[in-house]
Amino acid sequence: MTTPHAAAFRKPAPLGVGIQYNPEILDWFPFEELEVDFFEVLLDNVMAPLDGPHIVKPASKKMLDRLRAKCPLLAHSNYGCEFGFSALENSAAVRRHVALAKMIDSPWVADHCFYGDESWLDIWSSPLQFSHAEVARCAERAARLQDLYGMPLAHENAAYYLPCPGAEMREAEFMARLVERAGTYLHLDLHNIYANSLNLPGFDLKNYMNTIPLERVIAVHLAGGSWHEGVYHDWHDSRIPPQVWDLYDELLERTQPSAITLEYQGQAHHPDTRVLGGQEDGDMIRADLNHARSVWQRHFGASAASRVAA
């Protein structure tokens, strides 16, 4: 059952195509020279330590002000611990991310849907248990968190390598039940579901896309990855694969998200991640961005940045 307050948070108007502003590659990639409709900001990278007096790192405040003067900023929460088992009020999401999202005037918050608490933050590949009990527990926390943000909360599906024991349903069904019960939204990472389809036996991409409520998709992530020791990883270290472009085109045929975000990063996930850098990788990022924009324009017309550039 959808929560009574769900109608208070409407799906935001479309923005277009942008990129995640990732500090890991700032030393060589000129983000601020791009013509984009927005930058996605990782709240974990700009929030101040929980044991200090500040909400935002003092060194990040000027950067955020500069970016806001260029285009809208979108908030993305990775390690907020909101779906762990500690009190929600003590989580980084509540103590830092809520104020940060409001400070940058984000129209919504994207939120990685996986476990974590203050004692265990190595959670990049730790999916929630896809069970009826976890739908109820996570939906209650998500609805409370969305109310605290005062804006739509969009859950991002995670890449993972093994299903959590005790699952009673597929991931897509879990996500569908979660947003219905909590009155929240989805941030659909197309590369994550592609990676899961390669790594998890029986993971059906078509079934996934037909199960999730596409009308609840606010935002989309596009990225590339790499094979390592027989496993395909969501490392954001390569060009976007053709299969992900196909999913993107299919998605836009069926619904209009509010934003499409491309992701690239440095050597964060694993020591064997390819380190991006140089002209060739810069050209790769620009080519992917142009492709994403051209597909968007084919379906919906020019975005704001494209109109300005013209």
GROMACS .gro file of N, CA and C in nm, residues 8-15 37-41 68 71-76 100-110 146 149-154 185 218-219 258-259:
model
  129
    8ALA      N    1   0.256   1.399  -0.229
    8ALA     CA    2   0.318   1.530  -0.206
    8ALA      C    3   0.448   1.545  -0.285
    9PHE      N    4   0.505   1.436  -0.332
    9PHE     CA    5   0.632   1.440  -0.402
    9PHE      C    6   0.611   1.396  -0.547
   10ARG      N    7   0.603   1.491  -0.635
   10ARG     CA    8   0.576   1.464  -0.776
   10ARG      C    9   0.706   1.437  -0.853
   11LYS      N   10   0.695   1.364  -0.961
   11LYS     CA   11   0.810   1.341  -1.048
   11LYS      C   12   0.853   1.474  -1.108
   12PRO      N   13   0.981   1.512  -1.094
   12PRO     CA   14   1.026   1.643  -1.142
   12PRO      C   15   1.024   1.654  -1.294
   13ALA      N   16   1.020   1.776  -1.342
   13ALA     CA   17   1.024   1.802  -1.486
   13ALA      C   18   1.157   1.757  -1.544
   14PRO      N   19   1.160   1.715  -1.671
   14PRO     CA   20   1.285   1.668  -1.733
   14PRO      C   21   1.392   1.777  -1.740
   15LEU      N   22   1.516   1.737  -1.712
   15LEU     CA   23   1.632   1.826  -1.723
   15LEU      C   24   1.713   1.798  -1.850
   37ASP      N   25   2.344   1.961  -1.906
   37ASP     CA   26   2.222   2.013  -1.845
   37ASP      C   27   2.231   2.018  -1.693
   38PHE      N   28   2.324   1.943  -1.635
   38PHE     CA   29   2.340   1.940  -1.490
   38PHE      C   30   2.468   1.864  -1.456
   39PHE      N   31   2.511   1.878  -1.332
   39PHE     CA   32   2.614   1.792  -1.273
   39PHE      C   33   2.550   1.713  -1.159
   40GLU      N   34   2.584   1.584  -1.152
   40GLU     CA   35   2.544   1.505  -1.037
   40GLU      C   36   2.656   1.511  -0.934
   41VAL      N   37   2.621   1.545  -0.810
   41VAL     CA   38   2.719   1.561  -0.702
   41VAL      C   39   2.708   1.445  -0.604
   68ARG      N   40   2.697   2.552  -0.915
   68ARG     CA   41   2.557   2.595  -0.915
   68ARG      C   42   2.536   2.716  -1.005
   71CYS      N   43   2.506   2.542  -1.378
   71CYS     CA   44   2.390   2.460  -1.413
   71CYS      C   45   2.333   2.397  -1.286
   72PRO      N   46   2.215   2.333  -1.294
   72PRO     CA   47   2.158   2.267  -1.176
   72PRO      C   48   2.248   2.154  -1.125
   73LEU      N   49   2.238   2.128  -0.996
   73LEU     CA   50   2.311   2.018  -0.933
   73LEU      C   51   2.211   1.914  -0.882
   74LEU      N   52   2.245   1.786  -0.902
   74LEU     CA   53   2.163   1.675  -0.854
   74LEU      C   54   2.237   1.603  -0.743
   75ALA      N   55   2.167   1.571  -0.637
   75ALA     CA   56   2.228   1.506  -0.521
   75ALA      C   57   2.224   1.354  -0.535
   76HIS      N   58   2.338   1.291  -0.505
   76HIS     CA   59   2.346   1.145  -0.506
   76HIS      C   60   2.410   1.097  -0.376
  100LEU      N   61   2.268   1.885   0.287
  100LEU     CA   62   2.344   1.911   0.165
  100LEU      C   63   2.254   1.917   0.042
  101ALA      N   64   2.160   1.822   0.032
  101ALA     CA   65   2.069   1.821  -0.082
  101ALA      C   66   1.987   1.950  -0.088
  102LYS      N   67   1.945   1.998   0.027
  102LYS     CA   68   1.871   2.124   0.031
  102LYS      C   69   1.961   2.242  -0.001
  103MET      N   70   2.085   2.235   0.045
  103MET     CA   71   2.178   2.346   0.023
  103MET      C   72   2.206   2.368  -0.125
  104ILE      N   73   2.218   2.259  -0.201
  104ILE     CA   74   2.246   2.273  -0.344
  104ILE      C   75   2.119   2.284  -0.427
  105ASP      N   76   2.004   2.286  -0.359
  105ASP     CA   77   1.875   2.302  -0.425
  105ASP      C   78   1.848   2.191  -0.527
  106SER      N   79   1.882   2.068  -0.489
  106SER     CA   80   1.858   1.954  -0.577
  106SER      C   81   1.709   1.927  -0.590
  107PRO      N   82   1.660   1.892  -0.709
  107PRO     CA   83   1.517   1.863  -0.724
  107PRO      C   84   1.477   1.726  -0.669
  108TRP      N   85   1.573   1.637  -0.650
  108TRP     CA   86   1.549   1.507  -0.590
  108TRP      C   87   1.681   1.452  -0.540
  109VAL      N   88   1.676   1.336  -0.473
  109VAL     CA   89   1.798   1.271  -0.424
  109VAL      C   90   1.802   1.128  -0.477
  110ALA      N   91   1.909   1.092  -0.545
  110ALA     CA   92   1.933   0.954  -0.584
  110ALA      C   93   2.001   0.883  -0.467
  146GLN      N   94   1.246   1.031   0.290
  146GLN     CA   95   1.193   1.120   0.186
  146GLN      C   96   1.124   1.242   0.250
  149TYR      N   97   1.399   1.478   0.361
  149TYR     CA   98   1.455   1.551   0.247
  149TYR      C   99   1.357   1.658   0.197
  150GLY      N  100   1.229   1.628   0.202
  150GLY     CA  101   1.131   1.720   0.148
  150GLY      C  102   1.133   1.726  -0.003
  151MET      N  103   1.175   1.619  -0.065
  151MET     CA  104   1.185   1.609  -0.211
  151MET      C  105   1.182   1.461  -0.248
  152PRO      N  106   1.158   1.426  -0.375
  152PRO     CA  107   1.154   1.285  -0.413
  152PRO      C  108   1.285   1.212  -0.382
  153LEU      N  109   1.272   1.089  -0.335
  153LEU     CA  110   1.384   1.000  -0.309
  153LEU      C  111   1.381   0.889  -0.414
  154ALA      N  112   1.490   0.873  -0.489
  154ALA     CA  113   1.494   0.777  -0.599
  154ALA      C  114   1.598   0.668  -0.570
  185TYR      N  115   1.068   0.676  -0.553
  185TYR     CA  116   1.093   0.665  -0.697
  185TYR      C  117   1.215   0.576  -0.724
  218ILE      N  118   1.288   0.828  -1.217
  218ILE     CA  119   1.322   0.971  -1.227
  218ILE      C  120   1.450   0.989  -1.307
  219ALA      N  121   1.551   0.908  -1.275
  219ALA     CA  122   1.683   0.930  -1.334
  219ALA      C  123   1.746   0.799  -1.375
  258SER      N  124   1.361   1.206  -1.584
  258SER     CA  125   1.392   1.348  -1.567
  258SER      C  126   1.538   1.378  -1.599
  259ALA      N  127   1.626   1.280  -1.588
  259ALA     CA  128   1.768   1.306  -1.610
  259ALA      C  129   1.843   1.180  -1.649
   0.00000   0.00000   0.00000
